[in-house]
Amino acid sequence: MRQHWIINKKRWLISLVVIMLFVNTYSAAGAYEESEVSSVMAQNPILFKTPVALAINDQGMIHVADNGNNRIVVLDPVGRYVAEWGGMGSGNGQFNYPSGIAFDSHSNIYVVDRENHRIQKFDANGNYLAQCGSLGSGDGQFRNPSGIAIASNDILYVGDRDNQRIQRFDTNGNFLGQWGSQGNGDGQFNRPYGIAIDGRGHVYVTDSELHRIQEFDANGIFLNKWGSQGSDDGQFRFPFDITVDNRNGHIYVPDAQNNRIQKFDLDGNFISQWGSAGSGDGQFSFPNGVALDRNGDVYVSEATNHQVQKFNANGNFLNRWSGTITVPEALKVQLDAQGGTVHPAEQVKQYHATYGEGSDGVTVDHLPKPEREGYTFEGWFTEANGAGHEVTDTSRITRSEDHTLYAKWTLNYPSIPVISSVEAGDSSVTLKWQAVSYADGYNLYQRTETGSYGAPIVIADSSALQYTYEKLANGTRTFFKIEAFNRRGVSGASVEVNAVPSAVPTITSVIVPANGNYTAGDTLNFRINFNEPVTVYGFPSLGLDIGGIIRQANYVGSSGSSTLNFNYTVQNGDSDSNGISIVAFALNGGTVRSNAGVNASLSLTGAVIPSTAGIIVNGHNQYTLRYDGNGNTGGSVTSDVYSHVSGETVRVLGNSGVLTKDGFTFAGWNNSASGTGKDYAEGSTFVMGANHMTLYAKWNAITPIINNDARLTHLSISGTALTPGFSSGMTTYTTNVGSSIKSVDVTAAPSDPNATVVINGQAIVSGSPSQPISLYAGNNRVDIVVTAADGVTTLTYSIQVRRASDSIDNPVVNYPIVNNPIPSKSNVQTIQVPIESEGGDVLLSVKITRTTDSLGKKKDDIIMTAQQSQQLRTALEGKNVSVARLVLPNDKDEVSEWTMSLQKGAVALLANMGIDLEVVTTKGSIHLSKDTLAKLSGDTTFEIVPLHSESERSALQQLVETNASVLERIGTSSISVVDPPVSIKTNVSSLQSEITLPLSDLNISEAEAENLAVFIKHSDGKVELLRGEVVIYDKSGQKGIRFTIDRFSTFAIVRSEALIIKHHDAYITGYEDGTFRPNMPITRAEMAVLLSRIFEDHSLNDPSSISFNDVDTSYWAKDAITLVSTKGLMIGQGSDSFLPGKTITRAEMAAIVARLIEQSEVKETNFTDVSGHWAEAAIAKVQASGIMNGYTSGEFRPNSPLTRAESVVILNKLLGREPFEGSSIKWNDVAEGFWAYDDIHVASNVYVEDVLATR
């Protein structure tokens, strides 16, 4: 008997599978004509007939594709019938086998209409909007489409079943792309059905007749697959649908012929399964659709049981729906906000049995919460003004007719006033305060230092924001505080302030410049004398009448004394032959106060002012304009000198002399010989300034096109491999060798055969090994410099070779002795080089003597004589030059030493010129200020020697790695020399100067520069490590590090990750009045701005992808709101509102924090007021993490507003910010001892920590 039952069961299962495969493949709807379907729906209103797919929207409404009736059925979250639409046919809104449902971000509904070979689009209420698709295999056509899913960016993915592919569309039905073909390989399909998309945008497809799941990226690139035919864990027999739980990282698949649901992680690893064949709770008969609600509960549609079942995430049965349809009755309830506001869509409600039950009797439709500024909502009542009784969502409706509910309000207490300023006067004090919302007036209290507060002065005017106390005793400190009041009661008192009234300082006399004639550029000094010391805040000025035009003499100092100084520099065009006049003292928004804080009287009436009739101004001067051919080799330039008055409009001459220059084209005029100043086009005009002027012909070089490719195609090192492996775009490598390896050779080949390669200063033949390079214990750097055929473009590759030490104990740094053989024969040549101004103008040419010894080493000697210094002085006449720059050439990187000698007479002349001197080489520059030159008294010599030899560089690297003072700063981090060191010596024992060392890395970023420092080894063995400043080194844009020294030494640029400067920016600010207002509630928009500031990644693919109807494009926090909502840090209220001006609650903040922290879920919390609260889980999670706490009363107060102080305490914990010393910004309403004092200053100040000194 048992055997017979098993055989019959097998036959039944086989028959069922055949039937369902037929249904899924050929559509059972074909068995019904349109009239038959309508008849079934009219005569037998069953809930479902062969449901094949379902989906749940954000409101929890269950949408079911009821295939047997060719309609969509909508149930509420508890499974009660709400609505339906559709019917058999091919017209708009009709269906022929609806087999898939999905929602976009605007709540529009998309239905796969399989046997009409199309996708139909409806609004949230089921009204037809549009369609796309037709029968075929072209782009956008379908053959029996099956499943659909919509990504967070509103891209539609459709399973085109019989075309064996996935197609992509936008929400308007425009085709975007497709992938897939017939087959069983990766990315191929045999009837793709269900589709789901995870939070990363990965697409999961049920490949039904291959009994597997395939995973792709958003563009269809294959990523993963799992499953095979069978009944074991992770195997399938016809998987027809799939859904993803993005909150918990789970995937659910209905395994149709195995009559079960399987659960996996996002990588396809099996987790669990539930279900068996049958019709009982938790049993299935061909489950073919699956969906999730926002709580993570799982819904399953069954074709042959004609029902939908609901389970929790672990497969525990919760509910099921089938049977017949019932529709409840409803009545209308009007909502009167009683002075508040209710959203227009919620002013009239259709309710059924309770006030929280929608008109259909099933939909959850909460009573709305109105808003009224300055009031707290106390609930809905059956009569106006809080009369009658209160009703809630769960209150049953006892009235049978339409009726009205009334909002009840309680007036809020006014907030605590903030005194914005207190100003002492003569026997008076003026208080100013900020307006307080909901206040009817203010109580003002006064006391002396030894007295107590008496009865207040009552100001029954909420618009009054200042008050002046009169007849106070000068010299007596008086204290004040303010309260706000309204009909509800009185606020707390403001922070107490005090002031000392005192007499008003007055002007007693004015001291003016001496009588005489003054011209443009002359400075006139005026001194204002007061009867007592005064302090200046801001930038006051003294008005002067010069020829009927009011000019301003600017304040220049002496605050804190009884005399204030003002200067006026005569301008071109100023003219007053009758003598200037003093007009008035102007504050310009600032103040002048006594030491007691009393504003000074600035009246000049009664002050002693000498006559100014003899102060004569004549600002007109003549200035010359010259033209210079600037090295022309042909044509001529006008020799005329043109005179102009400042302010005159001048027309620029053309190239009337037909100037030419070999190898260049004429490009107009420029006020700098180097062409780097301002351009002046031929025939253009300009206004003459107050200086003599020369316009130089500007020449553009005609340059041939030469290859600038400086890349390598091959790089290798003998006896070891490079890490990482060689790549043309990778320039930095490392390798390790044993202590037995004493030398290596390097082989390199450039991409361009005309490029040159130099390895550690030695040129090599492309593809041939270099000369052996000696290795020392520790780090050895090998530089491979490739110079392109253009002779300009270079690219440096480097290999850091670390050789093991012979002994690991007490490494000894031995600097090698370099024996230089005496050259037997030398070659001497003379080179002329320019001395330039800082603007690039050539001032003078001097001679360099270049000596090449028998080994090919080149040395440059420069001697500057007194005669050359005198020539330089002559060249500087009439020019505004502050720096003379001697630029020494080294185009081929062949000079091994520079010696610069300044003769005694030359030094004296340079010092008298008042200019700086700078000597620039390709390996470093020396900048001597005019003050330094003035201290030199005899012959001065400088010697610059780059350390090119590998032995010298290796020894220096070992010293850097082992020096105690260096290790003290970097700890266990590594450090390396990044550019060839240079030795700079002088015969002067102590000489302060600026040194700049060039950086070979042309593309170093600002952040990478923080890893650099300058290592200095002095001749006495002492070392220093300095920060320096990254600057532009030369005209090519190469960067360098500039620093100040007082003695010359050996210098090297080093790099270490430990040298980075630690800093963080302020993410919140206070107010202009110097207050922080820590107890002020913070709004949702303000929190969005704070969150947007503290998260680094501000990139958005589509900044307008999430929008709210209450945040328009001009709203001040629009970008921040878009950013945090797109990242999921904050969510809107409902589908289209953000409520930016609403105060954020502690519960909402807990929800935000819970999304940001990695903390396992916590089920319980010990707070007394959060049980059943919507944010209970988030509150438990943030309490367990220690980021948010409650109050000593045991409450969390989830609905209380979050204050500014509480906000920064929470955000600082998230960011890990700790208190630090020396914050520069203080707030006058946040005293030391305030509970959030440290957190407020950490959040509102910039913090910087540097392990090095900058010099």
mmCIF file with all atom_site columns, C-alpha atoms in Angstrom, residues 9 53 164 191 457 607 622 770 794 798 896 938 969 985 1126:
data_model
loop_
_atom_site.group_PDB
_atom_site.id
_atom_site.type_symbol
_atom_site.label_atom_id
_atom_site.label_alt_id
_atom_site.label_comp_id
_atom_site.label_asym_id
_atom_site.label_entity_id
_atom_site.label_seq_id
_atom_site.pdbx_PDB_ins_code
_atom_site.Cartn_x
_atom_site.Cartn_y
_atom_site.Cartn_z
_atom_site.occupancy
_atom_site.B_iso_or_equiv
_atom_site.pdbx_formal_charge
_atom_site.auth_seq_id
_atom_site.auth_comp_id
_atom_site.auth_asym_id
_atom_site.auth_atom_id
_atom_site.pdbx_PDB_model_num
ATOM 1  C CA . LYS A 1 9    ? 2.756  10.740  -5.505  1.00 0.00 ? 9    LYS A CA 1
ATOM 2  C CA . ALA A 1 53   ? 4.529  37.025  -9.134  1.00 0.00 ? 53   ALA A CA 1
ATOM 3  C CA . GLN A 1 164  ? 17.692 34.278  -23.889 1.00 0.00 ? 164  GLN A CA 1
ATOM 4  C CA . ARG A 1 191  ? 15.146 30.709  -20.109 1.00 0.00 ? 191  ARG A CA 1
ATOM 5  C CA . ILE A 1 457  ? 12.004 96.446  34.356  1.00 0.00 ? 457  ILE A CA 1
ATOM 6  C CA . ALA A 1 607  ? 39.761 120.422 19.799  1.00 0.00 ? 607  ALA A CA 1
ATOM 7  C CA . GLN A 1 622  ? 55.490 113.562 -15.753 1.00 0.00 ? 622  GLN A CA 1
ATOM 8  C CA . SER A 1 770  ? 75.399 49.833  -16.764 1.00 0.00 ? 770  SER A CA 1
ATOM 9  C CA . THR A 1 794  ? 62.793 64.040  -18.413 1.00 0.00 ? 794  THR A CA 1
ATOM 10 C CA . SER A 1 798  ? 64.229 54.798  -9.218  1.00 0.00 ? 798  SER A CA 1
ATOM 11 C CA . SER A 1 896  ? 79.978 68.457  -10.775 1.00 0.00 ? 896  SER A CA 1
ATOM 12 C CA . GLY A 1 938  ? 85.320 90.548  3.183   1.00 0.00 ? 938  GLY A CA 1
ATOM 13 C CA . ARG A 1 969  ? 60.511 61.573  15.154  1.00 0.00 ? 969  ARG A CA 1
ATOM 14 C CA . LYS A 1 985  ? 80.111 75.298  1.874   1.00 0.00 ? 985  LYS A CA 1
ATOM 15 C CA . THR A 1 1126 ? 21.669 59.711  -1.716  1.00 0.00 ? 1126 THR A CA 1
#
